[in-house]
Short mmCIF file of N, CA and C and ligand atoms in Angstrom, two decimals:
data_model
loop_
_atom_site.label_atom_id
_atom_site.label_comp_id
_atom_site.label_asym_id
_atom_site.label_seq_id
_atom_site.Cartn_x
_atom_site.Cartn_y
_atom_site.Cartn_z
N MET A 1 0.85 -1.22 0.01
CA MET A 1 0.00 0.00 -0.02
C MET A 1 0.90 1.28 0.00
N VAL A 2 0.50 2.26 -0.83
CA VAL A 2 1.19 3.50 -0.81
C VAL A 2 0.63 4.34 0.32
N LYS A 3 1.47 4.69 1.25
CA LYS A 3 1.00 5.41 2.43
C LYS A 3 1.13 6.90 2.18
N ARG A 4 0.14 7.66 2.65
CA ARG A 4 0.20 9.13 2.56
C ARG A 4 0.99 9.67 3.75
N ASN A 5 1.56 10.83 3.57
CA ASN A 5 2.33 11.44 4.65
C ASN A 5 1.40 12.31 5.50
N ALA A 6 1.53 12.14 6.80
CA ALA A 6 0.66 12.89 7.71
C ALA A 6 1.43 13.71 8.71
N CYS A 7 0.78 14.75 9.21
CA CYS A 7 1.33 15.61 10.24
C CYS A 7 0.33 15.64 11.36
N ILE A 8 0.79 15.45 12.62
CA ILE A 8 -0.14 15.49 13.75
C ILE A 8 0.15 16.72 14.59
N PHE A 9 -0.96 17.43 14.95
CA PHE A 9 -0.84 18.66 15.80
C PHE A 9 -1.24 18.30 17.20
N ILE A 10 -0.44 18.69 18.18
CA ILE A 10 -0.78 18.40 19.56
C ILE A 10 -0.57 19.65 20.44
N SER A 11 -1.06 19.53 21.69
CA SER A 11 -0.77 20.60 22.68
C SER A 11 -0.58 19.97 24.09
N GLY A 12 -1.00 18.73 24.24
CA GLY A 12 -0.99 18.15 25.60
C GLY A 12 -0.35 16.79 25.70
N SER A 13 -1.10 15.90 26.33
CA SER A 13 -0.47 14.59 26.69
C SER A 13 -0.18 13.68 25.52
N GLY A 14 -0.87 13.88 24.41
CA GLY A 14 -0.49 13.19 23.18
C GLY A 14 -0.85 11.70 23.14
N THR A 15 -1.84 11.31 23.90
CA THR A 15 -2.21 9.87 23.91
C THR A 15 -2.82 9.49 22.57
N ASN A 16 -3.57 10.39 21.91
CA ASN A 16 -4.09 10.04 20.56
C ASN A 16 -2.91 9.93 19.59
N LEU A 17 -1.92 10.81 19.70
CA LEU A 17 -0.75 10.74 18.85
C LEU A 17 -0.07 9.38 19.05
N LYS A 18 0.06 8.97 20.27
CA LYS A 18 0.72 7.66 20.55
C LYS A 18 -0.01 6.53 19.83
N GLU A 19 -1.32 6.52 19.94
CA GLU A 19 -2.12 5.46 19.27
C GLU A 19 -2.00 5.53 17.77
N LEU A 20 -1.97 6.76 17.23
CA LEU A 20 -1.86 6.89 15.77
C LEU A 20 -0.46 6.44 15.33
N LEU A 21 0.55 6.71 16.16
CA LEU A 21 1.89 6.24 15.81
C LEU A 21 1.88 4.72 15.75
N LYS A 22 1.22 4.10 16.73
CA LYS A 22 1.18 2.62 16.75
C LYS A 22 0.46 2.11 15.50
N SER A 23 -0.73 2.70 15.19
CA SER A 23 -1.46 2.24 14.01
C SER A 23 -0.63 2.43 12.72
N SER A 24 0.10 3.54 12.70
CA SER A 24 0.84 3.86 11.44
C SER A 24 1.95 2.84 11.19
N ARG A 25 2.34 2.08 12.20
CA ARG A 25 3.36 1.10 12.00
C ARG A 25 2.80 -0.19 11.31
N GLU A 26 1.48 -0.30 11.28
CA GLU A 26 0.88 -1.44 10.57
C GLU A 26 0.95 -1.24 9.10
N TYR A 27 1.32 -2.29 8.38
CA TYR A 27 1.64 -2.11 6.96
C TYR A 27 0.43 -1.68 6.15
N ASN A 28 -0.77 -2.04 6.56
CA ASN A 28 -1.92 -1.66 5.75
C ASN A 28 -2.67 -0.42 6.27
N PHE A 29 -2.07 0.32 7.22
CA PHE A 29 -2.68 1.56 7.69
C PHE A 29 -2.27 2.66 6.69
N PRO A 30 -3.28 3.52 6.24
CA PRO A 30 -3.01 4.38 5.08
C PRO A 30 -2.08 5.58 5.28
N ILE A 31 -1.60 5.82 6.51
CA ILE A 31 -0.70 6.98 6.67
C ILE A 31 0.60 6.63 7.38
N ASN A 32 1.65 7.38 7.05
CA ASN A 32 2.86 7.45 7.85
C ASN A 32 2.83 8.77 8.58
N ILE A 33 3.40 8.83 9.74
CA ILE A 33 3.45 10.12 10.46
C ILE A 33 4.88 10.68 10.26
N ASN A 34 4.97 11.78 9.53
CA ASN A 34 6.26 12.33 9.16
C ASN A 34 6.64 13.56 9.88
N TYR A 35 5.66 14.18 10.57
CA TYR A 35 5.95 15.44 11.21
C TYR A 35 4.95 15.70 12.33
N ILE A 36 5.42 16.38 13.38
CA ILE A 36 4.54 16.66 14.50
C ILE A 36 4.69 18.16 14.86
N VAL A 37 3.60 18.79 15.05
CA VAL A 37 3.57 20.22 15.41
C VAL A 37 2.95 20.34 16.81
N SER A 38 3.65 21.06 17.68
CA SER A 38 3.09 21.31 19.00
C SER A 38 2.92 22.81 19.21
N SER A 39 1.84 23.22 19.91
CA SER A 39 1.61 24.63 20.10
C SER A 39 2.47 25.07 21.33
N THR A 40 3.05 24.12 22.04
CA THR A 40 3.87 24.49 23.20
C THR A 40 4.98 23.50 23.42
N LYS A 41 6.07 24.01 23.97
CA LYS A 41 7.23 23.09 24.28
C LYS A 41 6.90 22.26 25.50
N LYS A 42 5.85 22.63 26.24
CA LYS A 42 5.48 21.89 27.46
C LYS A 42 4.65 20.64 27.16
N ALA A 43 4.24 20.44 25.92
CA ALA A 43 3.35 19.30 25.63
C ALA A 43 4.02 17.97 25.97
N LYS A 44 3.36 17.21 26.85
CA LYS A 44 3.94 15.93 27.23
C LYS A 44 4.06 14.98 26.05
N GLY A 45 3.15 15.16 25.08
CA GLY A 45 3.15 14.28 23.88
C GLY A 45 4.40 14.34 23.05
N LEU A 46 5.20 15.40 23.27
CA LEU A 46 6.45 15.51 22.49
C LEU A 46 7.38 14.33 22.77
N LYS A 47 7.17 13.65 23.88
CA LYS A 47 8.03 12.49 24.19
C LYS A 47 7.82 11.38 23.19
N PHE A 48 6.62 11.34 22.59
CA PHE A 48 6.36 10.28 21.59
C PHE A 48 7.08 10.64 20.27
N ALA A 49 7.14 11.93 19.97
CA ALA A 49 7.91 12.35 18.79
C ALA A 49 9.36 11.92 18.92
N LYS A 50 9.90 12.12 20.11
CA LYS A 50 11.29 11.73 20.36
C LYS A 50 11.47 10.22 20.37
N LEU A 51 10.56 9.52 20.97
CA LEU A 51 10.64 8.08 21.05
C LEU A 51 10.59 7.42 19.67
N TYR A 52 9.71 7.94 18.82
CA TYR A 52 9.57 7.40 17.46
C TYR A 52 10.48 8.11 16.45
N LYS A 53 11.28 9.03 16.93
CA LYS A 53 12.22 9.77 16.10
C LYS A 53 11.52 10.46 14.93
N ILE A 54 10.43 11.14 15.22
CA ILE A 54 9.69 11.88 14.22
C ILE A 54 10.08 13.36 14.38
N PRO A 55 10.43 14.03 13.28
CA PRO A 55 10.73 15.45 13.40
C PRO A 55 9.54 16.28 13.93
N PHE A 56 9.85 17.25 14.74
CA PHE A 56 8.73 18.05 15.29
C PHE A 56 9.15 19.53 15.35
N CYS A 57 8.15 20.40 15.48
CA CYS A 57 8.45 21.78 15.73
C CYS A 57 7.40 22.35 16.69
N ILE A 58 7.79 23.43 17.32
CA ILE A 58 6.93 24.12 18.30
C ILE A 58 6.58 25.46 17.69
N LEU A 59 5.31 25.70 17.44
CA LEU A 59 4.98 26.87 16.64
C LEU A 59 3.74 27.63 17.21
N ASN A 60 3.88 28.91 17.20
CA ASN A 60 2.71 29.76 17.45
C ASN A 60 2.17 30.22 16.12
N LEU A 61 1.07 29.55 15.73
CA LEU A 61 0.59 29.81 14.36
C LEU A 61 -0.11 31.13 14.22
N ASN A 62 -0.23 31.88 15.31
CA ASN A 62 -0.81 33.23 15.14
C ASN A 62 0.18 34.17 14.53
N LYS A 63 1.45 33.73 14.61
CA LYS A 63 2.48 34.60 13.95
C LYS A 63 2.61 34.22 12.49
N ILE A 64 2.47 35.20 11.63
CA ILE A 64 2.49 34.97 10.19
C ILE A 64 3.75 34.26 9.79
N ILE A 65 4.88 34.58 10.44
CA ILE A 65 6.15 33.99 10.04
C ILE A 65 6.11 32.46 10.29
N SER A 66 5.51 32.04 11.42
CA SER A 66 5.47 30.61 11.74
C SER A 66 4.59 29.86 10.76
N PHE A 67 3.49 30.52 10.42
CA PHE A 67 2.48 29.96 9.52
C PHE A 67 3.08 29.72 8.15
N GLU A 68 3.86 30.67 7.68
CA GLU A 68 4.50 30.51 6.37
C GLU A 68 5.58 29.42 6.41
N TYR A 69 6.31 29.42 7.51
CA TYR A 69 7.38 28.41 7.73
C TYR A 69 6.71 27.02 7.70
N LEU A 70 5.63 26.88 8.43
CA LEU A 70 4.96 25.59 8.51
C LEU A 70 4.46 25.10 7.15
N LEU A 71 3.80 26.02 6.39
CA LEU A 71 3.33 25.61 5.07
C LEU A 71 4.45 25.07 4.20
N LYS A 72 5.61 25.72 4.30
CA LYS A 72 6.75 25.22 3.54
C LYS A 72 7.21 23.86 4.04
N GLU A 73 7.28 23.69 5.33
CA GLU A 73 7.67 22.39 5.91
C GLU A 73 6.71 21.27 5.47
N LEU A 74 5.44 21.61 5.43
CA LEU A 74 4.43 20.58 5.06
C LEU A 74 4.56 20.21 3.61
N GLN A 75 4.82 21.22 2.82
CA GLN A 75 5.00 21.03 1.38
C GLN A 75 6.26 20.19 1.11
N LYS A 76 7.33 20.57 1.81
CA LYS A 76 8.58 19.84 1.63
C LYS A 76 8.45 18.35 1.98
N ARG A 77 7.60 18.08 2.98
CA ARG A 77 7.42 16.68 3.39
C ARG A 77 6.24 16.00 2.68
N ASN A 78 5.67 16.70 1.74
CA ASN A 78 4.55 16.16 0.97
C ASN A 78 3.43 15.66 1.85
N ILE A 79 3.05 16.47 2.84
CA ILE A 79 2.02 16.10 3.78
C ILE A 79 0.65 16.23 3.16
N SER A 80 -0.15 15.17 3.16
CA SER A 80 -1.43 15.29 2.56
C SER A 80 -2.59 15.25 3.53
N ILE A 81 -2.27 15.05 4.82
CA ILE A 81 -3.34 15.12 5.83
C ILE A 81 -2.77 15.63 7.16
N ILE A 82 -3.53 16.54 7.79
CA ILE A 82 -3.18 17.04 9.15
C ILE A 82 -4.24 16.45 10.06
N CYS A 83 -3.76 15.82 11.16
CA CYS A 83 -4.68 15.33 12.19
C CYS A 83 -4.49 16.12 13.47
N LEU A 84 -5.53 16.84 13.87
CA LEU A 84 -5.41 17.59 15.13
C LEU A 84 -5.78 16.59 16.25
N ALA A 85 -4.81 16.50 17.19
CA ALA A 85 -5.04 15.50 18.29
C ALA A 85 -4.79 16.20 19.62
N GLY A 86 -5.82 16.85 20.09
CA GLY A 86 -5.68 17.60 21.35
C GLY A 86 -4.96 18.90 21.12
N TYR A 87 -5.10 19.45 19.90
CA TYR A 87 -4.48 20.74 19.58
C TYR A 87 -5.37 21.84 20.10
N MET A 88 -4.87 22.66 21.03
CA MET A 88 -5.72 23.58 21.74
C MET A 88 -5.80 24.99 21.18
N LYS A 89 -5.28 25.18 19.97
CA LYS A 89 -5.40 26.51 19.34
C LYS A 89 -6.41 26.43 18.22
N ILE A 90 -7.03 27.57 17.94
CA ILE A 90 -7.91 27.60 16.77
C ILE A 90 -7.08 27.84 15.54
N LEU A 91 -7.26 26.98 14.55
CA LEU A 91 -6.45 27.15 13.31
C LEU A 91 -6.90 28.40 12.56
N ASN A 92 -5.90 29.13 12.18
CA ASN A 92 -6.07 30.34 11.37
C ASN A 92 -6.80 29.99 10.03
N LYS A 93 -7.82 30.76 9.67
CA LYS A 93 -8.58 30.50 8.47
C LYS A 93 -7.71 30.49 7.21
N LYS A 94 -6.73 31.41 7.22
CA LYS A 94 -5.82 31.51 6.05
C LYS A 94 -5.00 30.24 5.93
N PHE A 95 -4.61 29.72 7.07
CA PHE A 95 -3.79 28.50 7.07
C PHE A 95 -4.64 27.34 6.50
N ILE A 96 -5.90 27.27 6.94
CA ILE A 96 -6.77 26.17 6.46
C ILE A 96 -6.92 26.28 4.92
N ASN A 97 -7.17 27.48 4.45
CA ASN A 97 -7.38 27.64 3.02
C ASN A 97 -6.09 27.40 2.24
N LYS A 98 -4.99 27.87 2.77
CA LYS A 98 -3.73 27.73 2.02
C LYS A 98 -3.23 26.30 2.02
N PHE A 99 -3.47 25.57 3.09
CA PHE A 99 -2.96 24.17 3.13
C PHE A 99 -3.70 23.34 2.07
N ASN A 100 -5.02 23.58 1.97
CA ASN A 100 -5.78 23.03 0.83
C ASN A 100 -5.72 21.53 0.66
N LYS A 101 -5.45 20.83 1.79
CA LYS A 101 -5.56 19.33 1.78
C LYS A 101 -6.44 18.96 2.95
N ILE A 102 -6.39 17.64 3.34
CA ILE A 102 -7.29 17.21 4.40
C ILE A 102 -6.83 17.63 5.79
N ILE A 103 -7.74 18.21 6.58
CA ILE A 103 -7.47 18.49 7.99
C ILE A 103 -8.63 17.87 8.75
N ILE A 104 -8.26 17.00 9.74
CA ILE A 104 -9.30 16.43 10.58
C ILE A 104 -9.02 16.63 12.08
N ASN A 105 -10.08 16.48 12.88
CA ASN A 105 -9.95 16.74 14.31
C ASN A 105 -10.75 15.66 15.05
N ILE A 106 -10.29 15.44 16.31
CA ILE A 106 -11.09 14.56 17.21
C ILE A 106 -11.54 15.39 18.38
N HIS A 107 -12.86 15.23 18.66
CA HIS A 107 -13.51 16.07 19.71
C HIS A 107 -14.23 15.13 20.69
N PRO A 108 -14.08 15.44 22.02
CA PRO A 108 -14.64 14.52 23.01
C PRO A 108 -16.12 14.76 23.36
N SER A 109 -16.96 14.79 22.32
CA SER A 109 -18.41 14.79 22.55
C SER A 109 -19.08 14.32 21.26
N LEU A 110 -20.37 14.10 21.36
CA LEU A 110 -21.13 13.70 20.14
C LEU A 110 -21.57 15.01 19.47
N LEU A 111 -20.72 15.52 18.62
CA LEU A 111 -21.05 16.80 17.91
C LEU A 111 -22.34 16.57 17.13
N PRO A 112 -23.22 17.57 16.94
CA PRO A 112 -22.93 18.99 17.23
C PRO A 112 -23.07 19.39 18.67
N LYS A 113 -23.34 18.45 19.58
CA LYS A 113 -23.45 18.87 20.96
C LYS A 113 -22.09 19.17 21.58
N TYR A 114 -22.01 20.18 22.37
CA TYR A 114 -20.86 20.52 23.21
C TYR A 114 -19.55 20.75 22.43
N LYS A 115 -19.67 21.73 21.54
CA LYS A 115 -18.47 22.18 20.84
C LYS A 115 -17.55 22.93 21.79
N GLY A 116 -16.31 23.10 21.45
CA GLY A 116 -15.39 23.89 22.25
C GLY A 116 -14.95 23.18 23.53
N LEU A 117 -14.50 23.99 24.49
CA LEU A 117 -13.95 23.43 25.74
C LEU A 117 -15.02 22.95 26.68
N GLY A 118 -14.61 22.10 27.63
CA GLY A 118 -15.52 21.74 28.74
C GLY A 118 -16.60 20.75 28.39
N ALA A 119 -16.37 19.90 27.45
CA ALA A 119 -17.42 18.97 27.00
C ALA A 119 -17.88 18.05 28.11
N PHE A 120 -16.95 17.53 28.87
CA PHE A 120 -17.33 16.57 29.94
C PHE A 120 -18.18 17.20 31.00
N GLU A 121 -17.75 18.40 31.41
CA GLU A 121 -18.49 19.18 32.43
C GLU A 121 -19.94 19.41 31.96
N LYS A 122 -20.07 19.78 30.69
CA LYS A 122 -21.41 20.10 30.15
C LYS A 122 -22.27 18.84 30.06
N VAL A 123 -21.67 17.70 29.71
CA VAL A 123 -22.38 16.44 29.62
C VAL A 123 -22.94 16.06 30.99
N LEU A 124 -22.10 16.25 32.04
CA LEU A 124 -22.52 15.91 33.41
C LEU A 124 -23.61 16.88 33.86
N LYS A 125 -23.40 18.16 33.59
CA LYS A 125 -24.33 19.17 34.07
C LYS A 125 -25.73 18.95 33.44
N ASN A 126 -25.73 18.54 32.20
CA ASN A 126 -27.02 18.34 31.51
C ASN A 126 -27.59 16.96 31.66
N LYS A 127 -26.93 16.17 32.52
CA LYS A 127 -27.39 14.80 32.83
C LYS A 127 -27.62 13.98 31.59
N GLU A 128 -26.69 14.04 30.63
CA GLU A 128 -26.83 13.25 29.42
C GLU A 128 -26.69 11.78 29.78
N ARG A 129 -27.34 10.93 29.04
CA ARG A 129 -27.21 9.49 29.26
C ARG A 129 -26.18 8.90 28.32
N LEU A 130 -25.93 9.62 27.23
CA LEU A 130 -24.99 9.18 26.23
C LEU A 130 -24.01 10.27 25.91
N THR A 131 -22.77 9.92 25.72
CA THR A 131 -21.83 10.88 25.10
C THR A 131 -20.85 10.08 24.28
N GLY A 132 -19.70 10.61 23.94
CA GLY A 132 -18.77 9.89 23.10
C GLY A 132 -17.76 10.80 22.44
N CYS A 133 -17.32 10.44 21.26
CA CYS A 133 -16.34 11.26 20.56
C CYS A 133 -16.73 11.35 19.09
N THR A 134 -16.17 12.37 18.46
CA THR A 134 -16.46 12.63 17.04
C THR A 134 -15.16 12.93 16.31
N VAL A 135 -14.95 12.29 15.18
CA VAL A 135 -13.86 12.69 14.25
C VAL A 135 -14.55 13.41 13.11
N HIS A 136 -14.02 14.61 12.78
CA HIS A 136 -14.68 15.43 11.76
C HIS A 136 -13.64 16.19 10.92
N TYR A 137 -14.06 16.60 9.72
CA TYR A 137 -13.19 17.46 8.93
C TYR A 137 -13.18 18.83 9.56
N VAL A 138 -12.06 19.57 9.37
CA VAL A 138 -11.97 20.89 9.94
C VAL A 138 -12.33 21.93 8.88
N ASN A 139 -13.23 22.85 9.26
CA ASN A 139 -13.51 23.99 8.36
C ASN A 139 -13.29 25.24 9.15
N ASN A 140 -13.82 26.34 8.66
CA ASN A 140 -13.51 27.63 9.31
C ASN A 140 -14.30 27.89 10.58
N LYS A 141 -15.23 26.96 10.94
CA LYS A 141 -16.00 27.19 12.16
C LYS A 141 -15.59 26.12 13.21
N LEU A 142 -15.53 26.50 14.44
CA LEU A 142 -15.08 25.59 15.49
C LEU A 142 -15.91 24.32 15.58
N ASP A 143 -15.30 23.17 15.51
CA ASP A 143 -15.94 21.84 15.68
C ASP A 143 -17.21 21.69 14.84
N SER A 144 -17.20 22.19 13.63
CA SER A 144 -18.41 22.20 12.85
C SER A 144 -18.27 21.52 11.47
N GLY A 145 -17.13 20.99 11.13
CA GLY A 145 -16.96 20.36 9.80
C GLY A 145 -17.68 19.04 9.70
N LYS A 146 -17.75 18.52 8.47
CA LYS A 146 -18.52 17.28 8.25
C LYS A 146 -17.99 16.13 9.11
N ILE A 147 -18.96 15.37 9.70
CA ILE A 147 -18.61 14.29 10.61
C ILE A 147 -18.16 13.06 9.83
N ILE A 148 -17.05 12.46 10.28
CA ILE A 148 -16.54 11.25 9.63
C ILE A 148 -17.02 10.04 10.41
N LEU A 149 -16.92 10.10 11.72
CA LEU A 149 -17.27 8.94 12.54
C LEU A 149 -17.50 9.38 13.99
N GLN A 150 -18.45 8.67 14.65
CA GLN A 150 -18.70 8.91 16.05
C GLN A 150 -18.70 7.59 16.83
N LYS A 151 -18.30 7.63 18.06
CA LYS A 151 -18.40 6.43 18.89
C LYS A 151 -19.06 6.88 20.22
N LYS A 152 -19.99 6.04 20.70
CA LYS A 152 -20.77 6.42 21.89
C LYS A 152 -20.36 5.66 23.12
N ILE A 153 -20.58 6.31 24.29
CA ILE A 153 -20.44 5.57 25.57
C ILE A 153 -21.66 5.96 26.46
N CYS A 154 -21.98 5.10 27.43
CA CYS A 154 -23.08 5.43 28.36
C CYS A 154 -22.50 6.23 29.49
N VAL A 155 -23.29 7.24 29.95
CA VAL A 155 -22.88 8.01 31.12
C VAL A 155 -23.60 7.40 32.32
N GLU A 156 -22.82 7.04 33.32
CA GLU A 156 -23.41 6.39 34.51
C GLU A 156 -23.62 7.47 35.58
N SER A 157 -24.56 7.23 36.51
CA SER A 157 -24.89 8.30 37.47
C SER A 157 -23.66 8.62 38.36
N ASN A 158 -22.75 7.68 38.54
CA ASN A 158 -21.57 8.03 39.37
C ASN A 158 -20.38 8.49 38.58
N ASP A 159 -20.56 8.78 37.30
CA ASP A 159 -19.40 9.23 36.51
C ASP A 159 -18.95 10.62 36.93
N SER A 160 -17.64 10.83 36.90
CA SER A 160 -17.05 12.13 37.16
C SER A 160 -16.36 12.57 35.84
N ILE A 161 -15.86 13.81 35.84
CA ILE A 161 -15.08 14.24 34.65
C ILE A 161 -14.01 13.29 34.31
N GLN A 162 -13.30 12.79 35.34
CA GLN A 162 -12.14 11.91 35.13
C GLN A 162 -12.61 10.58 34.55
N THR A 163 -13.66 9.99 35.08
CA THR A 163 -14.07 8.65 34.56
C THR A 163 -14.64 8.78 33.15
N LEU A 164 -15.35 9.90 32.92
CA LEU A 164 -15.89 10.08 31.57
C LEU A 164 -14.77 10.24 30.54
N LYS A 165 -13.76 11.05 30.94
CA LYS A 165 -12.66 11.31 30.05
C LYS A 165 -11.94 9.97 29.74
N ALA A 166 -11.75 9.16 30.71
CA ALA A 166 -11.05 7.90 30.49
C ALA A 166 -11.86 6.99 29.53
N LYS A 167 -13.22 6.96 29.73
CA LYS A 167 -14.03 6.15 28.88
C LYS A 167 -14.06 6.66 27.43
N VAL A 168 -14.18 7.98 27.32
CA VAL A 168 -14.24 8.58 25.98
C VAL A 168 -12.93 8.42 25.27
N GLN A 169 -11.83 8.64 25.99
CA GLN A 169 -10.54 8.55 25.29
C GLN A 169 -10.27 7.14 24.78
N THR A 170 -10.69 6.12 25.51
CA THR A 170 -10.52 4.75 25.01
C THR A 170 -11.19 4.61 23.64
N LYS A 171 -12.39 5.23 23.54
CA LYS A 171 -13.12 5.16 22.27
C LYS A 171 -12.41 5.99 21.18
N GLU A 172 -11.80 7.10 21.64
CA GLU A 172 -11.13 7.97 20.65
C GLU A 172 -10.03 7.29 19.87
N TYR A 173 -9.30 6.46 20.58
CA TYR A 173 -8.13 5.83 19.92
C TYR A 173 -8.59 4.99 18.70
N ARG A 174 -9.64 4.22 18.92
CA ARG A 174 -10.15 3.41 17.76
C ARG A 174 -10.76 4.31 16.72
N ALA A 175 -11.52 5.31 17.20
CA ALA A 175 -12.27 6.17 16.28
C ALA A 175 -11.32 6.90 15.35
N TYR A 176 -10.17 7.35 15.89
CA TYR A 176 -9.27 8.14 15.02
C TYR A 176 -8.65 7.24 13.93
N SER A 177 -8.19 6.07 14.34
CA SER A 177 -7.60 5.18 13.34
C SER A 177 -8.64 4.75 12.32
N GLU A 178 -9.82 4.36 12.79
CA GLU A 178 -10.88 3.91 11.85
C GLU A 178 -11.27 5.04 10.89
N SER A 179 -11.27 6.27 11.39
CA SER A 179 -11.64 7.38 10.49
C SER A 179 -10.63 7.52 9.35
N ILE A 180 -9.37 7.43 9.71
CA ILE A 180 -8.31 7.63 8.71
C ILE A 180 -8.39 6.48 7.67
N ILE A 181 -8.68 5.28 8.16
CA ILE A 181 -8.86 4.15 7.23
C ILE A 181 -10.04 4.45 6.29
N SER A 182 -11.12 4.98 6.85
CA SER A 182 -12.33 5.20 6.04
C SER A 182 -12.10 6.32 5.01
N ILE A 183 -11.31 7.34 5.36
CA ILE A 183 -11.04 8.41 4.41
C ILE A 183 -10.39 7.89 3.16
N TYR A 184 -9.49 6.93 3.27
CA TYR A 184 -8.70 6.44 2.14
C TYR A 184 -9.23 5.14 1.56
N ARG A 185 -10.37 4.69 2.06
CA ARG A 185 -10.88 3.40 1.57
C ARG A 185 -11.30 3.48 0.10
C1 GRF B 201 -8.80 14.36 23.47
O1 GRF B 201 -9.77 13.99 24.38
C2 GRF B 201 -9.44 15.02 22.25
O2 GRF B 201 -10.75 14.65 22.04
C3 GRF B 201 -9.39 16.49 22.60
O3 GRF B 201 -8.22 16.66 23.32
C4 GRF B 201 -7.87 15.44 23.95
C5 GRF B 201 -6.44 15.16 23.69
O4 GRF B 201 -5.87 14.17 24.44
N1 GRF B 201 -9.48 17.26 21.38
P1 GRF B 201 -4.42 13.62 24.09
O5 GRF B 201 -3.49 14.80 24.09
O6 GRF B 201 -4.47 12.94 22.79
O7 GRF B 201 -4.09 12.66 25.21
#
């Protein structure tokens, strides 16, 4: 299989990145991970970039200079898909338009419910019985692009933010890999 080159954007613990790195090692998984972008040098997920020896950079994309640098780096590496995995910055519209290839994101709720931050808190506050995760294309509006795949979990009466997060994240790992497979099927 000819694998496409992918770039993963992170800001935090990078557990989705870790799972994508594992999937990408399978011969029939449609992407290789060639580059990692972090919005902060404090992101714990950068340890996976180092472990797997993937080149990475730390960029503030609000600065025009970083944004142009990144576009060149992506082009140089022939990146055809960007996967946002816990990337906590809003992508600049100009960047989205200029990149002009696939950008996808994983969000910890059943979109269109609970866009933005604080999804678990809102799920508990509204006494939802079901929640989950969504993988979607990225467009110019926050958490609003076309949905690729969703996975559900049941919310129990004794769930806390921590238990919900743990349950949803377990689903996220499968959801992200399955979505990438489905994009290239
Ligand atoms: C995930 O729950 C994802 O849905 C959200 O940010 C979290 C990232 O976790 N967008 P990690 O950095 O992959 O561990």
